Coordinates of C-alpha atoms in Angstrom, one line a residue:
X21 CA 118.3 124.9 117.3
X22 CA 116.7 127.2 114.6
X23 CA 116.2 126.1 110.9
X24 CA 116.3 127.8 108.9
X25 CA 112.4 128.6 106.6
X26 CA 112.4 127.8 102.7
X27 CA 109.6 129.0 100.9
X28 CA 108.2 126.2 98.0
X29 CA 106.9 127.6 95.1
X30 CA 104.2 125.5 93.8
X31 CA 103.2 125.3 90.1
X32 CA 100.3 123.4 89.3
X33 CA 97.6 122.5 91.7
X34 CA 96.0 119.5 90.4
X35 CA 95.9 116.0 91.9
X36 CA 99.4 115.9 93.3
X37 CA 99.7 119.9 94.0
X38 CA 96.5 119.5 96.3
X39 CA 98.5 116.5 97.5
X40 CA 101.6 118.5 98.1
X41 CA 100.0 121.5 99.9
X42 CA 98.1 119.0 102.3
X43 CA 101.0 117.6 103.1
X44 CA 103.7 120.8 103.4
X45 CA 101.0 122.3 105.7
X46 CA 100.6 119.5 107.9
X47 CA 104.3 118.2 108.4
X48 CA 106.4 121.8 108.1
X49 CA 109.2 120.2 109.6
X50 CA 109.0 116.9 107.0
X51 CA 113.4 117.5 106.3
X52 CA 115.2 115.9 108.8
X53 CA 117.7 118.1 108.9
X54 CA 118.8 122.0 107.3
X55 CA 115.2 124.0 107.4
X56 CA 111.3 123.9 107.7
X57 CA 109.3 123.9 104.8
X58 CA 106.4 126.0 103.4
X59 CA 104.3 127.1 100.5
X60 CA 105.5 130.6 99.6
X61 CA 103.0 131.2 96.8
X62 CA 101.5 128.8 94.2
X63 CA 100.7 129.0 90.3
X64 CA 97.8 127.2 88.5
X65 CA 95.7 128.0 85.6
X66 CA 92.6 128.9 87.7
X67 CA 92.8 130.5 90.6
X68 CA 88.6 130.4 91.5
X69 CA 88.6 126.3 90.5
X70 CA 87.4 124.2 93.6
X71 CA 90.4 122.5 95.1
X72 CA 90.2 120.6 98.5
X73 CA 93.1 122.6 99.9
X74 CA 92.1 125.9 100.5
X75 CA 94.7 128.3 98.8
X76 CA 92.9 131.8 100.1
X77 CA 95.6 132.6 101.9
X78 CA 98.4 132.1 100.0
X79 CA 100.2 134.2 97.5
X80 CA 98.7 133.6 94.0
X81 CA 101.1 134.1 91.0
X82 CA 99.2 134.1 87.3
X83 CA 102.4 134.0 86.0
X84 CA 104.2 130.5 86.8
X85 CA 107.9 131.9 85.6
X86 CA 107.1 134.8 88.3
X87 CA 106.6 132.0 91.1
X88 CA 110.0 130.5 89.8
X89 CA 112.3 133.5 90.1
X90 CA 110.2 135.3 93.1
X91 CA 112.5 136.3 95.7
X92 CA 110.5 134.6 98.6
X93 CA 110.7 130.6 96.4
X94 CA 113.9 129.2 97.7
X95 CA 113.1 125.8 95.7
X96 CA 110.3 126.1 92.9
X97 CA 108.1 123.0 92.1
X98 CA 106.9 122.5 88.7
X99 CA 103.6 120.2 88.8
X100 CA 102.3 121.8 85.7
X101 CA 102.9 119.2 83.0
X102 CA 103.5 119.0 79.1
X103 CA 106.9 118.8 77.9
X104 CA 107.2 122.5 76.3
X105 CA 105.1 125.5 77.3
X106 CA 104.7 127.2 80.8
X107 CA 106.1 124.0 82.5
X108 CA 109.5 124.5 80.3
X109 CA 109.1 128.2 80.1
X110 CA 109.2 128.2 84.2
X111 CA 111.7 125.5 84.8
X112 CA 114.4 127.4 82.9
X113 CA 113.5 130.4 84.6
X114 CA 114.1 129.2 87.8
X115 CA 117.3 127.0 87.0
X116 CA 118.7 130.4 85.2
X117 CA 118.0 132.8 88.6
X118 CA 119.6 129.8 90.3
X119 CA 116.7 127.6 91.9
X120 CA 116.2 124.4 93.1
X121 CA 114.0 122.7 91.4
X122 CA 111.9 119.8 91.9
X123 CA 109.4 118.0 89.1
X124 CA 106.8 115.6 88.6
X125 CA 107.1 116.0 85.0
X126 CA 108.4 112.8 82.8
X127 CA 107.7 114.7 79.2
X128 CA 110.0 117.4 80.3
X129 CA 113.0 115.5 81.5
X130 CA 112.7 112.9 78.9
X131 CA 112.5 115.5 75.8
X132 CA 114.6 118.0 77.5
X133 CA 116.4 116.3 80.6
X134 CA 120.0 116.7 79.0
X135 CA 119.5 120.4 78.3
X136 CA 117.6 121.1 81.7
X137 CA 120.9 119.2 83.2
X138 CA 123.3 121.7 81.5
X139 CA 121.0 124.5 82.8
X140 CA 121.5 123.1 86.5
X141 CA 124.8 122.2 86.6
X142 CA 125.7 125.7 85.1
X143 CA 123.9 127.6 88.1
X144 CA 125.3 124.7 90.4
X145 CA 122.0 123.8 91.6
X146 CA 119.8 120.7 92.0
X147 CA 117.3 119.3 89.1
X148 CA 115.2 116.3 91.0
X149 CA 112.1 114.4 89.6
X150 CA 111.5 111.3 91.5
X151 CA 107.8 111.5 91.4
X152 CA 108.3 112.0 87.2
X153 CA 108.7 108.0 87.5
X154 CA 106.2 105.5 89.2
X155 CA 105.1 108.2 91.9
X156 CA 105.5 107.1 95.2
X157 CA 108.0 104.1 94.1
X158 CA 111.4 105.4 94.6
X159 CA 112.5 104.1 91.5
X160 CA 114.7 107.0 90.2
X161 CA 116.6 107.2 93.6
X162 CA 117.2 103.1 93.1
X163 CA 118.7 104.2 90.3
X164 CA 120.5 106.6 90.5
X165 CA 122.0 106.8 93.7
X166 CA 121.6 103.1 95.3
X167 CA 122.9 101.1 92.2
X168 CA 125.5 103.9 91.0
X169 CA 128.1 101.2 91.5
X170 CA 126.6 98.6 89.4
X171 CA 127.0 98.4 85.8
X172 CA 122.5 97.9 85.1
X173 CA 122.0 95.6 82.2
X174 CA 118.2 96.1 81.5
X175 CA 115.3 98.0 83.3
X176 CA 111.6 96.4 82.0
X177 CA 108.2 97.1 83.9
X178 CA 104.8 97.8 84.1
X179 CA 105.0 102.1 84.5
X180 CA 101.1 103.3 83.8
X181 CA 98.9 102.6 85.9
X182 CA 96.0 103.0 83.9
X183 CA 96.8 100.8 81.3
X184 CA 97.6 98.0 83.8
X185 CA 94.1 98.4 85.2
X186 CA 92.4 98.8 81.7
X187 CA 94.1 95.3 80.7
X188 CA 93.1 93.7 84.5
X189 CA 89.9 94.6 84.0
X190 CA 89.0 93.1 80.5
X191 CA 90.7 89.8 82.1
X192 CA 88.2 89.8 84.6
X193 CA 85.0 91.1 82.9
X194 CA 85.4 90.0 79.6
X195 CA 84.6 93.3 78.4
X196 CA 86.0 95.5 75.5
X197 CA 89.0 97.7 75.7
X198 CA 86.4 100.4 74.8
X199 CA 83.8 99.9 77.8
X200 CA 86.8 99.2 80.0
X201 CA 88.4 102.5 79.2
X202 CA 85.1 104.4 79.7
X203 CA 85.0 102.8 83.3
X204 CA 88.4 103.9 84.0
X205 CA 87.4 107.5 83.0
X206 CA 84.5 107.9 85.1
X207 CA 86.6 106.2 88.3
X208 CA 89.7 108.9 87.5
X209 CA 92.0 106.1 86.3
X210 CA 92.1 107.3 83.1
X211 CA 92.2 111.5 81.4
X212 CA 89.0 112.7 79.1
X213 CA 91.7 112.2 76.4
X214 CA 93.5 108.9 77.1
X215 CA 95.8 109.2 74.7
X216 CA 99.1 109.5 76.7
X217 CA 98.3 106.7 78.5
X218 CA 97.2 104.2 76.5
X219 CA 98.8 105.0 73.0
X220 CA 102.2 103.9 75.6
X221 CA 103.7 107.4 75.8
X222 CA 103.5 108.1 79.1
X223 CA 105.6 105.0 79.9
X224 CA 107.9 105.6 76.8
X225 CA 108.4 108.9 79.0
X226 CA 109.4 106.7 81.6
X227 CA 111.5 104.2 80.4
X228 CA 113.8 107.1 78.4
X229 CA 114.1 108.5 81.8
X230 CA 115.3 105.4 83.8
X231 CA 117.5 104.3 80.6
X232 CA 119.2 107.4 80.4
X233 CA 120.1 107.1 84.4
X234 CA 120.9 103.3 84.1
X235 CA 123.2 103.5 81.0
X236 CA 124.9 107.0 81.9
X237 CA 123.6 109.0 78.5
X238 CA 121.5 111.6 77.9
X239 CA 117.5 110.9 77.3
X240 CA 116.7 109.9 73.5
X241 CA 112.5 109.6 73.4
X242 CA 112.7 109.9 69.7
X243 CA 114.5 106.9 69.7
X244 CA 111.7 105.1 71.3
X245 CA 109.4 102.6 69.5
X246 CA 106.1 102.9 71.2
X247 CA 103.0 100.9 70.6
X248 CA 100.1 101.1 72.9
X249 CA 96.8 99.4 74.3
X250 CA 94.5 100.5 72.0
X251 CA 94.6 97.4 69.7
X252 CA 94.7 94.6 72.3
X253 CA 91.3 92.5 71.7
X254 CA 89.2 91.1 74.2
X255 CA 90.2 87.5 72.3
X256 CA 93.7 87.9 72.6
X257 CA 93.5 88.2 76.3
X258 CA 92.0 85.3 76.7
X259 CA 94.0 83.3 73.9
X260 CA 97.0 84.3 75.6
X261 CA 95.8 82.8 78.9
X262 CA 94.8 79.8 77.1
X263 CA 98.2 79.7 76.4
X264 CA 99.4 80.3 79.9
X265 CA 100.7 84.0 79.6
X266 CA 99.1 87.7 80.4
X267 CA 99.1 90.9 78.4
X268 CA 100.7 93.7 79.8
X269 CA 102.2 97.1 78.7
X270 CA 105.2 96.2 79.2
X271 CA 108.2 99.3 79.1
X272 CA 112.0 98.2 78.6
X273 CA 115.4 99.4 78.4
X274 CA 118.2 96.7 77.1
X275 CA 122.0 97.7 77.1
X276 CA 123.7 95.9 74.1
X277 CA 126.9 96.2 72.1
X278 CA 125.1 97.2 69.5
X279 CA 123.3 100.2 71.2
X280 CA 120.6 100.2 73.7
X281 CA 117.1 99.7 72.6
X282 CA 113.9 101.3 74.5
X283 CA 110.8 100.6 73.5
X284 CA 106.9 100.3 75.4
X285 CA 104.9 97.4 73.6
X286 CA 102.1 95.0 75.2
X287 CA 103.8 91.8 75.9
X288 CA 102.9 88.2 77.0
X289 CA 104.4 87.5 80.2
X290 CA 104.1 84.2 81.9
X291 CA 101.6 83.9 84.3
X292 CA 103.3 83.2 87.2
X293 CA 105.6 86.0 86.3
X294 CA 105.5 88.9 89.0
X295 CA 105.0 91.1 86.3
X296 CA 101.5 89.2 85.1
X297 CA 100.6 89.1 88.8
X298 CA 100.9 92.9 89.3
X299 CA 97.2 93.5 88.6
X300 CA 95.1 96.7 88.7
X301 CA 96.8 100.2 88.7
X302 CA 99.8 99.1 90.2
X303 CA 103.4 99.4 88.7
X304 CA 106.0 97.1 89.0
X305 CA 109.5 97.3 87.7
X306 CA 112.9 95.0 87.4
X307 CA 116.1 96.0 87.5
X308 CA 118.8 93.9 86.1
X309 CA 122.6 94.5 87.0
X310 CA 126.0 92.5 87.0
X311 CA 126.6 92.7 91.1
X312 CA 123.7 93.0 92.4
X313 CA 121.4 90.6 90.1
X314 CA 117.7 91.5 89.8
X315 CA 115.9 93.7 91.6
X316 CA 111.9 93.8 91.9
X317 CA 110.0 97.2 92.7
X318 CA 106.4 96.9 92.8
X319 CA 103.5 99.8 94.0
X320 CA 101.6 102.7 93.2
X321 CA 102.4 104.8 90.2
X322 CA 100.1 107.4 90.8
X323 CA 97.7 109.2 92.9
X324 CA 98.3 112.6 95.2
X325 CA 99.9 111.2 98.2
X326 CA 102.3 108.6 96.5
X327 CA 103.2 111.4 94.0
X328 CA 103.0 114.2 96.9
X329 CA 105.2 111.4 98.8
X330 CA 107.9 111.5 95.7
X331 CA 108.2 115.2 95.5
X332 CA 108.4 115.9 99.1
X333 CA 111.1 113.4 99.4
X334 CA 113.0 115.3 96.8
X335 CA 112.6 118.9 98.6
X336 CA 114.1 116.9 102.1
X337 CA 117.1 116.0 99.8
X338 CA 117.6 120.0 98.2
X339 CA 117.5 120.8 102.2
X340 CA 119.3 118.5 103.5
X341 CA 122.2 119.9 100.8
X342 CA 122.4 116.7 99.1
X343 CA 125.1 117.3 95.2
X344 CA 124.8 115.1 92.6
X345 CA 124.8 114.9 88.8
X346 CA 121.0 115.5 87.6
X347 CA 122.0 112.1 85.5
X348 CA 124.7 109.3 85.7
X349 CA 127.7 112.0 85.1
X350 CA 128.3 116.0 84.2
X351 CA 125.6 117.0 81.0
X352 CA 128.4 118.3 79.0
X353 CA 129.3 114.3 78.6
X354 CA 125.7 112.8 77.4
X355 CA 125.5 111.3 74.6
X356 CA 122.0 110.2 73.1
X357 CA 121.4 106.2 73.2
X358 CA 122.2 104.8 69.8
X359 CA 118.6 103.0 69.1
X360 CA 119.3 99.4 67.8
X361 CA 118.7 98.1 64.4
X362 CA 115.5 95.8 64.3
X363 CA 117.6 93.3 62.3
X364 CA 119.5 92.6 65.7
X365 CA 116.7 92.2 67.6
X366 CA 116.1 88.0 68.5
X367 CA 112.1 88.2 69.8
X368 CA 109.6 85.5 70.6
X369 CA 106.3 86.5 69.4
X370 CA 102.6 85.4 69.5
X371 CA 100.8 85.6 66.5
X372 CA 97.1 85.7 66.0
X373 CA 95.3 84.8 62.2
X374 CA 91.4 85.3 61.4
X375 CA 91.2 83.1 58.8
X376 CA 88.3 81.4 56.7
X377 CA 87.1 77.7 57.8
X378 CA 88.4 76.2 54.7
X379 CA 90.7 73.1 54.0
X380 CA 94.4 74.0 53.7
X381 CA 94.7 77.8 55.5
X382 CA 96.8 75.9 58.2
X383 CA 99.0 74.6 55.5
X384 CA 99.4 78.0 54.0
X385 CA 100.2 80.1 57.2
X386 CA 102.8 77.4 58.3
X387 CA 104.7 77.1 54.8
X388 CA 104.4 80.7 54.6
X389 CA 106.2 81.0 58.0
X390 CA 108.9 78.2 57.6
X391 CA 109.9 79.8 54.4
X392 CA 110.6 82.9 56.0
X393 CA 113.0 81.0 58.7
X394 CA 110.3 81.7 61.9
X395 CA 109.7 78.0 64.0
X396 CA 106.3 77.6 65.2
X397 CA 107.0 76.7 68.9
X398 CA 103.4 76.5 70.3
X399 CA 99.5 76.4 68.2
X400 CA 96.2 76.6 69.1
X401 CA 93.0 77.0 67.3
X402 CA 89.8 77.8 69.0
X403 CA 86.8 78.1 67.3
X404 CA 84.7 81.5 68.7
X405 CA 81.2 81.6 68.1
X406 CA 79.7 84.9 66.3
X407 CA 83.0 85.2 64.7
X408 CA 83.3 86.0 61.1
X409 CA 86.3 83.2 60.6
X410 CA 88.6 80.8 62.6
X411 CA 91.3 82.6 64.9
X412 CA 94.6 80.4 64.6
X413 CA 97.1 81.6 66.8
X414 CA 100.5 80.8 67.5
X415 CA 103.8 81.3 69.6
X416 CA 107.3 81.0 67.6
X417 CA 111.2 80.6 68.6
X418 CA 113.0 83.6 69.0
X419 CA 113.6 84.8 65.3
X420 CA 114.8 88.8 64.5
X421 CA 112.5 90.8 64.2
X422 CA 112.9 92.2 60.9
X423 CA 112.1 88.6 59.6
X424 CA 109.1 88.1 61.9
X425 CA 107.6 91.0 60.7
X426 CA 108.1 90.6 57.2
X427 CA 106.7 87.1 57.4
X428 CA 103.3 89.0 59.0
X429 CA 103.4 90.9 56.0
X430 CA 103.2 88.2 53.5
X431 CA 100.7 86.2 55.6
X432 CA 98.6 89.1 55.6
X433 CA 98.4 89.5 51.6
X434 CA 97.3 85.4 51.5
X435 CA 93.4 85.0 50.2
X436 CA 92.1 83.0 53.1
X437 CA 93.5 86.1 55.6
X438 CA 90.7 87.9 56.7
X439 CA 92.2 90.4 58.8
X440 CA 95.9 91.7 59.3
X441 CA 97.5 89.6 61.6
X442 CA 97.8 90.0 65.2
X443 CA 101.9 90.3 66.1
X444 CA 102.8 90.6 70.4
X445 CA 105.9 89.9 71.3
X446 CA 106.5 87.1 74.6
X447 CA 108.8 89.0 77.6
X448 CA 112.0 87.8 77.6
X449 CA 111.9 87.4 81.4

């Protein structure tokens, strides 16, 4: 039987376009079923940059939006990145001449995923992006399409790789976040300018992706509090594993009758806790729903041939023919998540004090802590040599947020505080 040729229009030829090319050229017939696959031209900034796929022979575009509506791409992929700009630029072009499109882009879907979805469903074409979410882990799929009927509680998970290998490392070495990071430059891990990754964005991308699948509405990242990496110390790691937990960037999405709150913060998790376990650049995610109870994904989030994997898969699924709502239900009915007020919010939370070696600082931190209604579950004090005062650290009861926080505050203006306090919260997991 014949099938029928479709021409993939590549934009973006970096780690996972390379990845992508390799792979279309080696495995044409990849779909099982509706058509053969292959490159029909490609787009990237440079076209005389060294790549180790060799693109001389393939049709070159400068312009990316003239790859998406050229007549010879039946699905365009957009691998260009950045949330506005060419990548946007191209994507509506190719939704609006009525192309598939497939995406490895998370800042584009989770700033502009509802409006991209109204552009699709308009034209009555497909808008896929499972690599845009923990590359070659088929988390969006999971999702989306396995655990439609379920009503998904909460999503939380480890989704950068590079900050999950950043916080391994210091474990291990005892080194700074700052040599640590340098390492993971020079090995790839981590961009020239890390900020996406470890400032937490890149998984606040993420997470506003899978909450907006999960909870049926439309992707709110505004709404999501972010905090990164950059300010975990070498002594917290090991305080908290003195304490029996582990430090990871942890992103979550929580359903609640008073909204649904999504938010990418470091977090102590247990250390026997899968999620502590999942060392290195791996990702790891669970999934929490009425039937079906909790789910654990775990694998790589990045890299060409996971990611190459992802967006493949979702080319065999625009062949095969395969309709579905780019989201939970039709764009016209998404609604932004309502972000919850912090005052709602119950937490558990370490706290860390540098304070002076003087008689009655103990005393001080504890009244100043019971007065503001948070319980001291767990303390420790451990005397580290070379430092400039006493760390005193501490694990609470749950307590909402808004008063944890303000109780920081007034700890932080007492005399014998030398620093401002230290505030990670404990995974509710």
């Amino acid at each position: 039987m014949d099938r029928k040729p479709w021409g993939i229009g590549v934009a973006g030829l970096g780690t996972v376009g390379a990845g992508l090319l390799t792979f279309l050229s080696e495995n044409p017939d990849f779909a099982p079923a509706g058509g053969m696959a292959y490159v029909s031209g490609v787009s990237a900034r440079s076209r005389s940059r060294p790549r180790p796929f060799d693109i001389s022979g393939l049709p070159w575009f400068d312009d990316p939006v003239a790859l998406a509506t050229a007549e010879s791409t039946d699905i365009f992929v957009e691998l260009i990145g950045g949330s506005d700009g060419p990548a946007k630029a191209a994507v509506e072009a190719a939704l609006k001449a009525g192309k598939p499109v497939v995406t490895a882009n998370k800042a584009l879907i989770a700033e502009h995923g509802a409006e991209l979805a109204a552009l699709a469903e308009a034209q009555n074409v497909p808008l896929l992006f499972e690599a845009a979410v923990m590359g070659g882990v088929p988390a969006v799929k999971v999702v989306r399409e396995a655990l439609v009927g379920d009503d998904i509680h909460s999503i939380s998970g480890i989704l950068n790789g590079t900050c999950n290998y950043i916080l391994t490392e210091m474990e291990a070495t005892g080194r700074s976040f700052e040599d640590v990071l340098a390492e993971a430059q020079r090995l790839g891990y981590a961009e020239a300018d890390p900020t996406m990754d470890v400032g937490g964005f890149d998984a606040a991308h993420k997470i506003t992706i899978l909450a907006a699948l999960a909870f049926g509405c439309a992707p709110n990242y505004a709404a999501a509090e972010i905090e990164g990496i950059d300010q975990v110390a070498l002594l917290d790691i090991r305080m908290a594993k003195d304490l029996g937990y582990r430090i990871k960037l942890v992103a979550s999405a929580e359903r609640s009758i008073h909204g649904a709150l999504v938010r990418v913060h470091p977090t102590l998790a247990p250390l026997d806790h899968p999620l502590a376990r999942a060392g290195g650049a791996l990702n790891a995610l669970f999934i929490e729903g009425e039937r079906t109870g909790r789910i654990f994904l775990q694998g790589p989030g990045a890299g060409a041939a996971p990611t190459a994997a992802a967006v493949s898969a979702d080319i065999a699924d625009v062949i095969a023919g395969a309709v579905r709502p780019v989201f939970q239900a039709p764009a016209a009915t998404l609604a932004p998540f309502d972000p919850v007020d912090p005052s709602k919010l119950m937490s558990r939370a370490y706290l860390r004090f540098l304070v002076k070696d003087e008689p009655g600082v103990i005393a001080a931190v504890s009244e100043t802590l019971a007065e503001a209604g948070v319980s001291i579950e767990s303390f420790l004090q451990k005397p580290t040599e070379g430092a400039e005062g006493v760390p005193i650290v501490l694990t609470t009861h749950a307590v909402a947020e808004s008063v944890l926080t303000a109780a920081v505050d007034r700890i932080a203006g007492l005399p014998a505080v030398l620093d401002r306090p230290r505030l990670l919260r404990i995974a509710r997991i």
